[in-house]
Tab-separated table of C-alpha atoms in Angstrom:
chain	number	residue	atom	x	y	z
F	1088	MET	CA	-121.742	-167.279	-92.750
F	1089	PRO	CA	-119.828	-164.011	-93.012
F	1090	ARG	CA	-119.047	-162.204	-96.201
F	1091	VAL	CA	-115.258	-162.131	-96.535
F	1092	GLY	CA	-113.261	-160.281	-99.165
F	1093	VAL	CA	-109.979	-161.316	-100.737
F	1094	LEU	CA	-107.941	-158.453	-102.159
F	1095	ALA	CA	-107.618	-159.595	-105.778
F	1096	LEU	CA	-105.088	-157.248	-107.345
F	1097	GLN	CA	-102.233	-159.766	-107.625
F	1098	GLY	CA	-101.013	-162.929	-105.916
F	1099	ASP	CA	-102.395	-166.263	-104.769
F	1100	VAL	CA	-105.998	-165.067	-104.564
F	1101	ARG	CA	-107.478	-168.367	-105.756
F	1102	GLU	CA	-106.064	-170.381	-102.835
F	1103	HIS	CA	-107.467	-167.968	-100.261
F	1104	VAL	CA	-110.854	-168.051	-101.965
F	1105	ALA	CA	-110.783	-171.858	-101.895
F	1106	ARG	CA	-109.879	-172.089	-98.199
F	1107	LEU	CA	-112.540	-169.535	-97.228
F	1108	GLU	CA	-115.227	-171.241	-99.303
F	1109	GLU	CA	-114.310	-174.604	-97.774
F	1110	ILE	CA	-115.185	-173.250	-94.345
F	1111	GLY	CA	-118.441	-171.816	-95.613
F	1112	ALA	CA	-117.674	-168.114	-96.044
F	1113	GLU	CA	-119.247	-166.067	-98.795
F	1114	VAL	CA	-116.236	-164.720	-100.705
F	1115	VAL	CA	-115.896	-161.474	-102.672
F	1116	ARG	CA	-112.859	-160.706	-104.836
F	1117	VAL	CA	-111.973	-157.080	-104.203
F	1118	ARG	CA	-110.458	-154.943	-106.952
F	1119	HIS	CA	-112.431	-151.739	-106.453
F	1120	VAL	CA	-113.046	-149.691	-103.355
F	1121	GLU	CA	-116.838	-150.053	-103.391
F	1122	GLN	CA	-116.413	-153.830	-103.086
F	1123	LEU	CA	-115.201	-153.258	-99.521
F	1124	ASP	CA	-118.699	-152.267	-98.445
F	1125	GLY	CA	-120.564	-154.884	-96.442
F	1126	LEU	CA	-117.554	-157.096	-95.766
F	1127	ALA	CA	-117.153	-158.731	-92.354
F	1128	GLY	CA	-113.435	-159.243	-93.004
F	1129	LEU	CA	-110.754	-159.045	-95.681
F	1130	VAL	CA	-107.749	-161.189	-96.589
F	1131	LEU	CA	-104.627	-159.624	-98.105
F	1132	PRO	CA	-103.023	-162.496	-100.035
F	1133	GLY	CA	-99.476	-163.544	-100.758
F	1134	GLY	CA	-97.841	-162.063	-103.811
F	1135	GLU	CA	-95.317	-159.316	-104.379
F	1136	SER	CA	-95.819	-156.531	-101.862
F	1137	THR	CA	-94.389	-153.836	-104.164
F	1138	ALA	CA	-96.741	-154.847	-106.972
F	1139	ILE	CA	-99.790	-155.035	-104.699
F	1140	ALA	CA	-98.865	-151.686	-103.085
F	1141	HIS	CA	-98.619	-150.120	-106.546
F	1142	LEU	CA	-101.960	-151.602	-107.611
F	1143	LEU	CA	-103.652	-150.506	-104.364
F	1144	THR	CA	-102.786	-146.954	-105.390
F	1145	THR	CA	-103.675	-147.186	-109.091
F	1146	SER	CA	-106.957	-148.974	-108.362
F	1147	GLY	CA	-108.008	-146.373	-105.799
F	1148	VAL	CA	-108.508	-149.024	-103.088
F	1149	ARG	CA	-105.722	-147.745	-100.835
F	1150	SER	CA	-107.352	-144.851	-98.991
F	1151	GLY	CA	-110.729	-146.543	-98.612
F	1152	LEU	CA	-109.126	-149.675	-97.210
F	1153	ASP	CA	-106.901	-147.649	-94.897
F	1154	GLU	CA	-109.992	-146.003	-93.440
F	1155	LYS	CA	-111.839	-149.331	-93.059
F	1156	ILE	CA	-108.907	-150.906	-91.215
F	1157	ARG	CA	-108.732	-147.900	-88.880
F	1158	HIS	CA	-112.449	-148.271	-88.206
F	1159	GLY	CA	-111.956	-151.901	-87.197
F	1160	LEU	CA	-112.438	-154.011	-90.335
F	1161	PRO	CA	-110.849	-157.386	-89.490
F	1162	VAL	CA	-107.998	-158.109	-91.892
F	1163	LEU	CA	-105.664	-161.075	-92.286
F	1164	GLY	CA	-102.467	-160.548	-94.277
F	1165	THR	CA	-100.286	-163.463	-95.360
F	1166	CYS	CA	-96.683	-162.882	-96.484
F	1167	ALA	CA	-97.000	-159.839	-98.779
F	1168	GLY	CA	-100.222	-159.045	-96.925
F	1169	LEU	CA	-98.340	-159.017	-93.603
F	1170	ILE	CA	-95.815	-156.574	-95.091
F	1171	LEU	CA	-98.615	-154.279	-96.239
F	1172	LEU	CA	-100.179	-154.226	-92.750
F	1173	SER	CA	-96.967	-153.699	-90.767
F	1174	ARG	CA	-95.858	-150.507	-89.017
F	1175	HIS	CA	-92.245	-150.745	-90.218
F	1176	VAL	CA	-90.875	-152.458	-93.326
F	1177	LEU	CA	-87.139	-153.186	-93.387
F	1178	GLY	CA	-85.157	-154.162	-96.470
F	1179	GLY	CA	-87.806	-152.773	-98.780
F	1180	ARG	CA	-87.808	-150.018	-101.346
F	1181	ASP	CA	-86.963	-146.543	-100.075
F	1182	ASP	CA	-90.495	-145.415	-100.902
F	1183	GLN	CA	-92.273	-148.537	-99.676
F	1184	TRP	CA	-95.467	-147.602	-97.859
F	1185	SER	CA	-97.645	-149.785	-95.662
F	1186	PHE	CA	-100.913	-149.402	-93.775
F	1187	GLY	CA	-99.031	-149.411	-90.473
F	1188	ALA	CA	-101.874	-151.129	-88.659
F	1189	LEU	CA	-99.825	-153.855	-86.980
F	1190	ASP	CA	-97.137	-152.807	-84.491
F	1191	VAL	CA	-94.367	-155.003	-85.859
F	1192	SER	CA	-91.203	-154.473	-87.857
F	1193	VAL	CA	-90.888	-156.933	-90.719
F	1194	ARG	CA	-87.876	-157.551	-92.877
F	1195	ARG	CA	-88.719	-158.333	-96.489
F	1196	ASN	CA	-87.220	-161.658	-97.569
F	1197	GLY	CA	-86.020	-161.969	-93.960
F	1198	TYR	CA	-85.773	-165.733	-94.347
F	1199	GLY	CA	-83.751	-165.377	-97.576
F	1200	ARG	CA	-84.286	-165.493	-101.329
F	1201	GLN	CA	-86.103	-168.317	-103.086
F	1202	ILE	CA	-83.531	-171.091	-102.591
F	1203	ALA	CA	-83.894	-170.550	-98.835
F	1204	SER	CA	-87.708	-170.875	-99.019
F	1205	PHE	CA	-88.863	-173.778	-96.864
F	1206	GLU	CA	-91.702	-175.756	-95.394
F	1207	THR	CA	-92.017	-176.873	-91.807
F	1208	VAL	CA	-94.635	-177.506	-89.133
F	1209	ILE	CA	-95.883	-174.591	-87.045
F	1210	GLU	CA	-97.565	-174.907	-83.648
F	1211	VAL	CA	-100.432	-172.441	-83.515
F	1212	LYS	CA	-101.971	-171.508	-80.173
F	1213	GLY	CA	-105.412	-173.045	-79.872
F	1214	ILE	CA	-105.083	-175.102	-83.076
F	1215	GLY	CA	-101.994	-177.284	-82.816
F	1216	PRO	CA	-99.561	-178.154	-85.601
F	1217	VAL	CA	-100.269	-176.708	-89.074
F	1218	PRO	CA	-98.189	-176.862	-92.284
F	1219	GLY	CA	-96.018	-173.761	-92.617
F	1220	VAL	CA	-94.933	-172.847	-96.148
F	1221	PHE	CA	-92.468	-169.925	-96.198
F	1222	ILE	CA	-91.701	-168.389	-99.610
F	1223	ARG	CA	-89.234	-165.483	-99.709
F	1224	ALA	CA	-90.991	-164.841	-96.432
F	1225	PRO	CA	-90.948	-161.659	-94.352
F	1226	LYS	CA	-89.492	-162.025	-90.866
F	1227	ILE	CA	-91.046	-160.237	-87.889
F	1228	GLU	CA	-88.001	-158.784	-86.149
F	1229	SER	CA	-89.662	-156.754	-83.416
F	1230	TRP	CA	-93.145	-156.170	-82.040
F	1231	THR	CA	-94.864	-154.314	-79.233
F	1232	GLU	CA	-96.744	-155.814	-76.324
F	1233	GLU	CA	-100.062	-154.932	-77.948
F	1234	VAL	CA	-99.299	-157.675	-80.458
F	1235	GLU	CA	-100.453	-161.159	-79.490
F	1236	VAL	CA	-98.136	-163.873	-80.779
F	1237	LEU	CA	-100.144	-166.918	-81.878
F	1238	ALA	CA	-97.208	-168.880	-83.275
F	1239	SER	CA	-93.432	-168.602	-83.483
F	1240	HIS	CA	-90.713	-170.405	-85.343
F	1241	ASP	CA	-87.009	-170.768	-84.619
F	1242	HIS	CA	-85.137	-170.855	-87.912
F	1243	GLY	CA	-81.759	-171.175	-86.279
F	1244	ASP	CA	-81.621	-167.611	-84.967
F	1245	GLY	CA	-84.076	-167.716	-82.081
F	1246	ASP	CA	-87.846	-167.460	-81.924
F	1247	HIS	CA	-89.605	-165.097	-84.291
F	1248	PRO	CA	-93.375	-164.659	-84.408
F	1249	VAL	CA	-94.947	-166.078	-87.580
F	1250	LEU	CA	-98.650	-165.572	-86.773
F	1251	VAL	CA	-99.724	-162.488	-84.828
F	1252	ARG	CA	-102.841	-160.542	-83.983
F	1253	GLN	CA	-103.441	-157.014	-82.752
F	1254	ALA	CA	-107.170	-156.388	-82.246
F	1255	ASN	CA	-108.706	-156.552	-85.755
F	1256	VAL	CA	-105.400	-156.985	-87.603
F	1257	TRP	CA	-103.832	-160.395	-88.210
F	1258	GLY	CA	-100.482	-161.064	-89.872
F	1259	CYS	CA	-98.873	-164.306	-90.983
F	1260	SER	CA	-95.349	-164.821	-92.369
F	1261	PHE	CA	-96.227	-168.103	-94.008
F	1262	HIS	CA	-98.912	-169.260	-96.447
F	1263	PRO	CA	-101.735	-171.174	-94.732
F	1264	GLU	CA	-103.631	-170.903	-98.037
F	1265	LEU	CA	-101.156	-173.094	-99.951
F	1266	THR	CA	-102.149	-176.344	-98.287
F	1267	SER	CA	-105.563	-177.948	-97.819
F	1268	ASP	CA	-105.500	-177.177	-94.084
F	1269	ALA	CA	-107.991	-174.325	-93.529
F	1270	ARG	CA	-107.678	-174.042	-89.737
F	1271	VAL	CA	-105.831	-170.707	-89.725
F	1272	HIS	CA	-108.545	-169.258	-91.955
F	1273	ARG	CA	-111.170	-170.696	-89.622
F	1274	LEU	CA	-109.447	-169.119	-86.616
F	1275	PHE	CA	-109.752	-165.724	-88.344
F	1276	VAL	CA	-113.268	-166.221	-89.687
F	1277	ASP	CA	-114.580	-167.464	-86.323
F	1278	THR	CA	-113.851	-164.006	-84.873
F	1279	LEU	CA	-115.972	-162.189	-87.481
M	680	MET	CA	-96.801	-168.671	-76.528
M	681	SER	CA	-96.411	-171.569	-78.952
M	682	SER	CA	-93.070	-172.073	-80.615
M	683	SER	CA	-91.836	-174.409	-83.311
M	684	HIS	CA	-88.362	-175.828	-83.513
M	685	ASN	CA	-89.386	-178.293	-86.167
M	686	PRO	CA	-86.995	-179.196	-88.969
M	687	SER	CA	-87.523	-177.436	-92.265
M	688	THR	CA	-87.235	-178.589	-95.856
M	689	VAL	CA	-86.005	-176.447	-98.751
M	690	GLY	CA	-86.537	-177.063	-102.460
M	691	SER	CA	-89.745	-179.116	-102.136
M	692	ALA	CA	-92.218	-179.060	-105.019
M	693	LEU	CA	-94.649	-177.100	-102.832
M	694	VAL	CA	-92.078	-174.420	-102.080
M	695	LYS	CA	-90.878	-174.211	-105.692
M	696	ARG	CA	-94.355	-174.105	-107.215
M	697	GLY	CA	-95.418	-171.774	-104.415
M	698	LEU	CA	-93.305	-168.913	-105.733
M	699	ALA	CA	-95.010	-169.265	-109.111
M	700	ASP	CA	-98.347	-169.016	-107.279
M	701	MET	CA	-97.188	-165.749	-105.702
M	702	LEU	CA	-96.436	-164.334	-109.157
M	703	ARG	CA	-99.960	-164.975	-110.468
M	704	GLY	CA	-101.873	-162.016	-111.822
M	705	GLY	CA	-98.605	-160.195	-112.404
M	706	VAL	CA	-96.146	-159.111	-115.066
M	707	ILE	CA	-92.588	-160.410	-115.355
M	708	MET	CA	-90.463	-158.029	-117.381
M	709	ASP	CA	-87.254	-158.625	-119.352
M	710	VAL	CA	-84.553	-156.160	-118.307
M	711	VAL	CA	-80.991	-155.750	-119.514
M	712	ASN	CA	-79.578	-153.449	-116.818
M	713	PRO	CA	-80.300	-152.211	-113.277
M	714	GLU	CA	-81.951	-149.008	-114.536
M	715	GLN	CA	-84.530	-150.993	-116.483
M	716	ALA	CA	-85.023	-153.279	-113.465
M	717	LYS	CA	-85.845	-150.229	-111.352
M	718	ILE	CA	-88.328	-148.978	-113.940
M	719	ALA	CA	-89.949	-152.420	-113.960
M	720	GLU	CA	-90.253	-152.564	-110.172
M	721	ASP	CA	-91.564	-148.977	-110.026
M	722	ALA	CA	-94.225	-149.918	-112.556
M	723	GLY	CA	-95.454	-152.824	-110.411
M	724	ALA	CA	-93.697	-155.814	-112.032
M	725	VAL	CA	-93.814	-158.959	-109.865
M	726	ALA	CA	-90.380	-160.094	-111.072
M	727	VAL	CA	-87.714	-159.265	-113.604
M	728	MET	CA	-85.904	-161.504	-116.061
M	729	ALA	CA	-82.251	-160.447	-116.203
M	730	LEU	CA	-80.707	-160.950	-119.622
M	731	GLU	CA	-78.092	-159.271	-121.781
M	732	ARG	CA	-80.239	-158.701	-124.830
M	733	VAL	CA	-84.006	-158.743	-125.184
M	734	PRO	CA	-85.279	-161.342	-127.659
M	735	SER	CA	-85.772	-158.889	-130.525
M	736	ASP	CA	-82.076	-157.945	-130.304
M	737	ILE	CA	-81.009	-161.595	-130.056
M	738	ARG	CA	-83.072	-162.217	-133.171
M	739	ARG	CA	-81.472	-159.266	-134.974
M	740	ASP	CA	-77.888	-160.028	-133.919
M	741	GLY	CA	-77.887	-163.766	-134.565
M	742	GLY	CA	-74.976	-165.864	-133.286
M	743	VAL	CA	-74.994	-167.965	-130.131
M	744	ALA	CA	-77.029	-166.538	-127.248
M	745	ARG	CA	-75.852	-167.678	-123.812
M	746	MET	CA	-76.481	-167.174	-120.087
M	747	SER	CA	-75.918	-163.560	-118.976
M	748	ASP	CA	-72.804	-162.280	-117.248
M	749	PRO	CA	-73.137	-162.968	-113.480
M	750	GLN	CA	-72.068	-159.402	-112.721
M	751	MET	CA	-75.046	-158.009	-114.571
M	752	ILE	CA	-77.390	-160.406	-112.745
M	753	GLN	CA	-75.923	-159.411	-109.379
M	754	GLU	CA	-76.254	-155.708	-110.156
M	755	ILE	CA	-79.919	-156.246	-110.902
M	756	GLN	CA	-80.383	-158.301	-107.715
M	757	ALA	CA	-78.863	-155.414	-105.763
M	758	MET	CA	-81.179	-152.883	-107.423
M	759	VAL	CA	-84.614	-154.441	-106.829
M	760	THR	CA	-86.495	-156.196	-104.029
M	761	ILE	CA	-88.687	-158.332	-106.312
M	762	PRO	CA	-87.638	-161.809	-107.543
M	763	VAL	CA	-84.927	-161.929	-110.195
M	764	MET	CA	-85.055	-164.644	-112.836
M	765	ALA	CA	-82.364	-165.527	-115.373
M	766	LYS	CA	-82.150	-167.731	-118.451
M	767	ALA	CA	-80.093	-170.848	-119.044
M	768	ARG	CA	-79.741	-172.557	-122.425
M	769	ILE	CA	-81.882	-175.647	-122.991
M	770	GLY	CA	-79.964	-178.631	-121.590
M	771	HIS	CA	-77.137	-176.494	-120.204
M	772	PHE	CA	-77.165	-177.720	-116.628
M	773	ALA	CA	-73.820	-176.064	-115.875
M	774	GLU	CA	-75.284	-172.630	-116.645
M	775	ALA	CA	-78.170	-173.571	-114.355
M	776	GLN	CA	-75.761	-174.585	-111.583
M	777	ILE	CA	-74.079	-171.186	-111.885
M	778	LEU	CA	-77.420	-169.367	-111.769
M	779	GLN	CA	-78.394	-171.329	-108.655
M	780	ALA	CA	-75.068	-170.397	-107.043
M	781	LEU	CA	-75.915	-166.750	-107.825
M	782	ASP	CA	-79.115	-167.171	-105.802
M	783	VAL	CA	-81.456	-166.249	-108.648
M	784	ASP	CA	-85.102	-166.844	-107.727
M	785	TYR	CA	-86.197	-168.693	-110.887
M	786	ILE	CA	-84.334	-170.165	-113.861
M	787	ASP	CA	-85.905	-169.989	-117.305
M	788	GLU	CA	-84.638	-172.892	-119.411
M	789	SER	CA	-85.269	-170.876	-122.503
M	790	GLU	CA	-85.557	-171.371	-126.220
M	791	VAL	CA	-84.657	-167.681	-126.616
M	792	LEU	CA	-81.052	-168.735	-125.970
M	793	THR	CA	-79.267	-171.146	-128.310
M	794	PRO	CA	-79.909	-174.744	-127.166
M	795	ALA	CA	-76.898	-176.559	-125.700
M	796	ASP	CA	-78.327	-180.076	-125.992
M	797	GLU	CA	-80.373	-181.243	-128.963
M	798	GLU	CA	-81.934	-184.142	-127.116
M	799	ASN	CA	-82.163	-183.529	-123.381
M	800	HIS	CA	-83.483	-180.792	-121.213
M	801	ILE	CA	-82.031	-180.138	-117.762
M	802	ASP	CA	-82.974	-182.600	-115.010
M	803	LYS	CA	-84.632	-179.953	-112.908
M	804	TRP	CA	-85.473	-182.185	-109.920
M	805	GLY	CA	-81.878	-181.969	-108.750
M	806	PHE	CA	-82.042	-178.209	-108.190
M	807	THR	CA	-83.263	-176.227	-105.178
M	808	VAL	CA	-84.067	-173.230	-107.374
M	809	PRO	CA	-87.296	-173.629	-109.366
M	810	PHE	CA	-87.451	-173.661	-113.172
M	811	VAL	CA	-89.850	-172.243	-115.721
M	812	CYS	CA	-89.972	-173.801	-119.195
M	813	GLY	CA	-91.745	-172.938	-122.417
M	814	ALA	CA	-94.314	-175.125	-124.159
M	815	THR	CA	-96.245	-175.004	-127.412
M	816	ASN	CA	-98.688	-177.781	-126.501
M	817	LEU	CA	-99.822	-179.965	-123.612
M	818	GLY	CA	-97.421	-182.839	-124.309
M	819	GLU	CA	-94.442	-180.499	-124.218
M	820	ALA	CA	-95.739	-178.886	-121.006
M	821	LEU	CA	-96.128	-182.270	-119.304
M	822	ARG	CA	-92.683	-183.439	-120.434
M	823	ARG	CA	-91.158	-180.346	-118.853
M	824	ILE	CA	-93.176	-180.888	-115.650
M	825	GLY	CA	-91.992	-184.504	-115.677
M	826	GLU	CA	-88.426	-183.153	-115.743
M	827	GLY	CA	-89.202	-180.963	-112.723
M	828	ALA	CA	-90.389	-177.623	-114.161
M	829	CYS	CA	-92.482	-175.730	-111.582
M	830	LEU	CA	-94.013	-173.194	-113.954
M	831	ILE	CA	-94.982	-173.447	-117.617
M	832	ARG	CA	-95.216	-170.542	-120.016
M	833	SER	CA	-96.441	-170.559	-123.557
M	834	LYS	CA	-93.476	-170.024	-125.860
M	835	GLY	CA	-95.091	-167.683	-128.309
M	836	GLU	CA	-92.598	-166.318	-130.802
M	837	ALA	CA	-90.265	-164.168	-128.734
M	838	GLY	CA	-88.994	-160.848	-130.024
M	839	THR	CA	-91.666	-160.382	-132.692
M	840	GLY	CA	-94.207	-158.218	-130.908
M	841	ASN	CA	-96.740	-160.547	-132.503
M	842	VAL	CA	-99.053	-162.362	-130.100
M	843	VAL	CA	-100.388	-164.867	-132.632
M	844	GLU	CA	-98.095	-167.731	-131.652
M	845	ALA	CA	-98.751	-167.312	-127.932
M	846	VAL	CA	-102.474	-167.461	-128.666
M	847	ARG	CA	-101.976	-170.607	-130.722
M	848	HIS	CA	-100.028	-172.269	-127.907
M	849	LEU	CA	-102.521	-171.340	-125.194
M	850	ARG	CA	-105.471	-172.460	-127.285
M	851	THR	CA	-103.698	-175.723	-128.109
M	852	ILE	CA	-102.953	-176.449	-124.444
M	853	ASN	CA	-106.540	-175.616	-123.436
M	854	ALA	CA	-108.044	-177.748	-126.204
M	855	GLN	CA	-105.843	-180.695	-125.285
M	856	LEU	CA	-106.791	-180.305	-121.604
M	857	ARG	CA	-110.471	-180.417	-122.557
M	858	ARG	CA	-109.880	-183.508	-124.679
M	859	LEU	CA	-108.271	-185.307	-121.727
M	860	GLN	CA	-111.175	-184.424	-119.469
M	861	SER	CA	-113.656	-186.013	-121.856
M	862	ALA	CA	-111.604	-189.208	-122.272
M	863	ASP	CA	-112.344	-192.423	-120.405
M	864	ALA	CA	-109.650	-194.288	-118.472
M	865	ALA	CA	-108.759	-196.574	-121.362
M	866	GLU	CA	-108.349	-193.708	-123.829
M	867	LEU	CA	-105.829	-191.984	-121.561
M	868	PHE	CA	-103.169	-194.593	-122.376
M	869	ALA	CA	-103.379	-193.817	-126.094
M	870	LEU	CA	-103.643	-190.089	-125.463
M	871	ALA	CA	-100.491	-190.195	-123.318
M	872	LYS	CA	-98.740	-191.908	-126.205
M	873	ASP	CA	-100.026	-189.320	-128.705
M	874	LEU	CA	-98.978	-186.457	-126.419
M	875	GLN	CA	-95.645	-188.178	-125.725
M	876	ALA	CA	-96.217	-187.296	-122.108
M	877	PRO	CA	-95.806	-189.240	-118.823
M	878	LEU	CA	-98.926	-191.337	-118.204
M	879	ALA	CA	-99.220	-190.397	-114.519
M	880	LEU	CA	-99.283	-186.688	-115.401
M	881	VAL	CA	-101.808	-187.287	-118.181
M	882	GLN	CA	-104.075	-189.114	-115.706
M	883	GLU	CA	-103.635	-186.327	-113.172
M	884	VAL	CA	-104.547	-183.474	-115.504
M	885	ALA	CA	-107.442	-185.513	-116.935
M	886	SER	CA	-108.963	-185.590	-113.462
M	887	THR	CA	-108.113	-182.025	-112.359
M	888	GLY	CA	-108.618	-180.278	-115.714
M	889	LYS	CA	-105.548	-178.106	-115.245
M	890	LEU	CA	-101.785	-178.310	-115.178
M	891	PRO	CA	-100.272	-179.210	-111.787
M	892	VAL	CA	-98.200	-175.991	-112.006
M	893	PRO	CA	-99.240	-172.455	-112.989
M	894	LEU	CA	-99.529	-171.596	-116.689
M	895	PHE	CA	-98.177	-168.203	-117.711
M	896	CYS	CA	-97.888	-166.657	-121.157
M	897	ALA	CA	-94.812	-165.382	-122.966
M	898	GLY	CA	-93.851	-164.398	-126.469
M	899	GLY	CA	-95.070	-161.418	-128.447
M	900	ILE	CA	-97.071	-159.555	-125.785
M	901	SER	CA	-96.649	-155.852	-126.519
M	902	THR	CA	-99.821	-154.002	-125.510
M	903	PRO	CA	-102.266	-153.955	-122.570
M	904	ALA	CA	-104.834	-155.546	-124.896
M	905	ASP	CA	-102.419	-158.413	-125.640
M	906	ALA	CA	-102.091	-159.060	-121.902
M	907	SER	CA	-105.864	-159.034	-121.491
M	908	LEU	CA	-106.288	-161.410	-124.427
M	909	VAL	CA	-103.968	-164.098	-123.117
M	910	LEU	CA	-105.275	-163.812	-119.558
M	911	GLN	CA	-108.831	-164.243	-120.830
M	912	LEU	CA	-107.557	-167.333	-122.651
M	913	GLY	CA	-106.471	-168.812	-119.327
M	914	ALA	CA	-102.906	-167.618	-118.762
M	915	GLU	CA	-102.349	-166.652	-115.122
M	916	SER	CA	-99.564	-164.061	-115.597
M	917	VAL	CA	-97.560	-162.606	-118.462
M	918	PHE	CA	-93.907	-162.405	-119.337
M	919	VAL	CA	-93.154	-159.310	-121.403
M	920	GLY	CA	-89.842	-159.354	-123.223
M	921	SER	CA	-89.112	-156.767	-125.861
M	922	GLY	CA	-92.613	-155.286	-125.572
M	923	ILE	CA	-91.792	-152.765	-122.860
M	924	PHE	CA	-88.282	-151.488	-123.452
M	925	LYS	CA	-88.656	-151.506	-127.252
M	926	SER	CA	-91.788	-149.351	-127.040
M	927	GLU	CA	-91.785	-145.587	-127.418
M	928	ASP	CA	-92.504	-144.875	-123.733
M	929	PRO	CA	-91.389	-147.864	-121.593
M	930	VAL	CA	-92.487	-146.356	-118.257
M	931	ARG	CA	-96.046	-145.815	-119.390
M	932	MET	CA	-96.193	-149.097	-121.284
M	933	ALA	CA	-94.927	-151.018	-118.251
M	934	ARG	CA	-97.498	-149.436	-115.937
M	935	ALA	CA	-100.288	-149.954	-118.448
M	936	ILE	CA	-99.533	-153.657	-118.937
M	937	VAL	CA	-99.423	-154.147	-115.145
M	938	GLU	CA	-102.842	-152.546	-114.730
M	939	ALA	CA	-104.217	-154.451	-117.708
M	940	THR	CA	-103.084	-157.716	-116.122
M	941	THR	CA	-104.943	-157.028	-112.882
M	942	HIS	CA	-108.064	-155.701	-114.604
M	943	PHE	CA	-107.843	-158.064	-117.592
M	944	ASP	CA	-111.602	-158.632	-117.804
M	945	GLU	CA	-112.719	-155.028	-117.276
M	946	ALA	CA	-112.899	-153.382	-120.690
M	947	SER	CA	-113.439	-149.875	-119.307
M	948	VAL	CA	-110.203	-150.045	-117.321
M	949	LEU	CA	-108.403	-151.481	-120.347
M	950	ALA	CA	-109.649	-148.623	-122.514
M	951	LYS	CA	-108.309	-146.109	-120.017
M	952	VAL	CA	-104.861	-147.673	-119.623
M	953	SER	CA	-104.487	-148.194	-123.388
M	954	THR	CA	-104.970	-144.506	-124.129
M	955	GLY	CA	-102.054	-142.347	-125.257
M	956	LEU	CA	-99.293	-144.890	-124.733
M	957	GLY	CA	-97.253	-143.972	-127.774
M	958	ALA	CA	-96.063	-146.588	-130.238
M	959	ALA	CA	-95.794	-150.230	-129.224
M	960	MET	CA	-92.647	-152.091	-130.275
M	961	PRO	CA	-92.257	-152.616	-134.016
M	962	GLY	CA	-93.759	-155.995	-134.869
M	963	ALA	CA	-92.806	-158.820	-137.183
M	964	GLU	CA	-95.008	-161.124	-139.238
M	965	THR	CA	-94.114	-164.584	-137.977
M	966	SER	CA	-94.601	-166.273	-141.359
M	967	THR	CA	-91.561	-164.406	-142.725
M	968	LEU	CA	-89.153	-165.219	-139.885
M	969	GLU	CA	-85.924	-167.011	-140.662
M	970	VAL	CA	-85.517	-168.416	-137.132
M	971	ARG	CA	-88.499	-169.829	-135.256
M	972	LEU	CA	-87.493	-169.827	-131.598
M	973	ALA	CA	-90.599	-171.765	-130.563
M	974	GLU	CA	-89.334	-174.788	-132.497
M	975	ARG	CA	-86.367	-175.040	-130.142
M	976	GLY	CA	-86.988	-177.533	-127.354
M	977	TRP	CA	-89.167	-180.562	-127.884
């Protein structure tokens, strides 16, 4: 089975590790740039995107990871991870940076603050219904045609993509890691 | 393309506990104005706790400490993009209702404020916003979870800059968790009685070996080494109250505690971030305190 990293600077790292181990992946927690070597894929977890962005810089992982993504390392970002991978971040800090590897515009907390956080069921192409847990979730407001939409959700204001893929880069607005259903992780890992 | 028009549910236990999961491995900083909130966010805080006075000032000033002015909370919400928490007095469900109406992201039903009810905590199940509560031992933690708390923090002794009480509380909770795991089914009834905790929760943690919600640490953390210590003892994140903005150089201290929390088990990183920080907050010996905040709540 492939060796998959989980960026372990901050956030719900443990849940991603558990889901990946359940489907048989060998998991590496990544806090230093040299731990990126030899990975077949990497998960950017949920957490606070500003904190993870800050820690990517202080830990020295940022530039090495940027290069790996550009050279085709498969990455899956959930929630904060999606924000970090996106081309444009709306509603963020003035100095918020992102890897810009996914041609989408995301709005931070686009589904609202915590009391608007919700769970629902999401229909994912090729999988079927999966639990969708949205926590202060980013909303994908626009995307280019290079981006394949694997699932959308209508939260009262029309369809918005919630699981997308562009070549090696996957982004997810919700938290597939927070439930025991590992099918979204399997979808990603099966491509490695 | 697949699309979902399925109904959605807000305020479920999964959604409320989920935010606590997102804060793991992070630092939640007490701030008293928007400028401090900005410094906290710049330093990599995962959330801020908006309050009018940090615990060491509450301790010094005495009197009744209450929920903060909504205007101050709103100014902080407007300043930062990270979650904003605020404190309600123990048992003061009206303060909690106001904080929920203000759209705060987490409510801390906190012993740092003066309790409003000497017998009852807030019934937290009735709220959409999640609650964090303090605990000094496992029974107290499980009682709060039984009332609907979605995140537990050790109480420590807030405003002292002395980590000894937080260590005591974490070690107590861990020891009691281990005791439950070694108990047989019959013993759990008596242990639930001794802990004064709901039986179903006692049975649950006996089988899982951990609390059903995240366990963070608060109270007295004032250096990167303090953060490392409590994380190595099993805390999953740290709340830092007076420890940052009562230190000599808050910007550096805030950044250092954030890095120490991520790299809590890497001594070489800790050595680097601990270097040249200036003075930590002035500390207090807890045995000489007149008011023990950790004894509030039960």
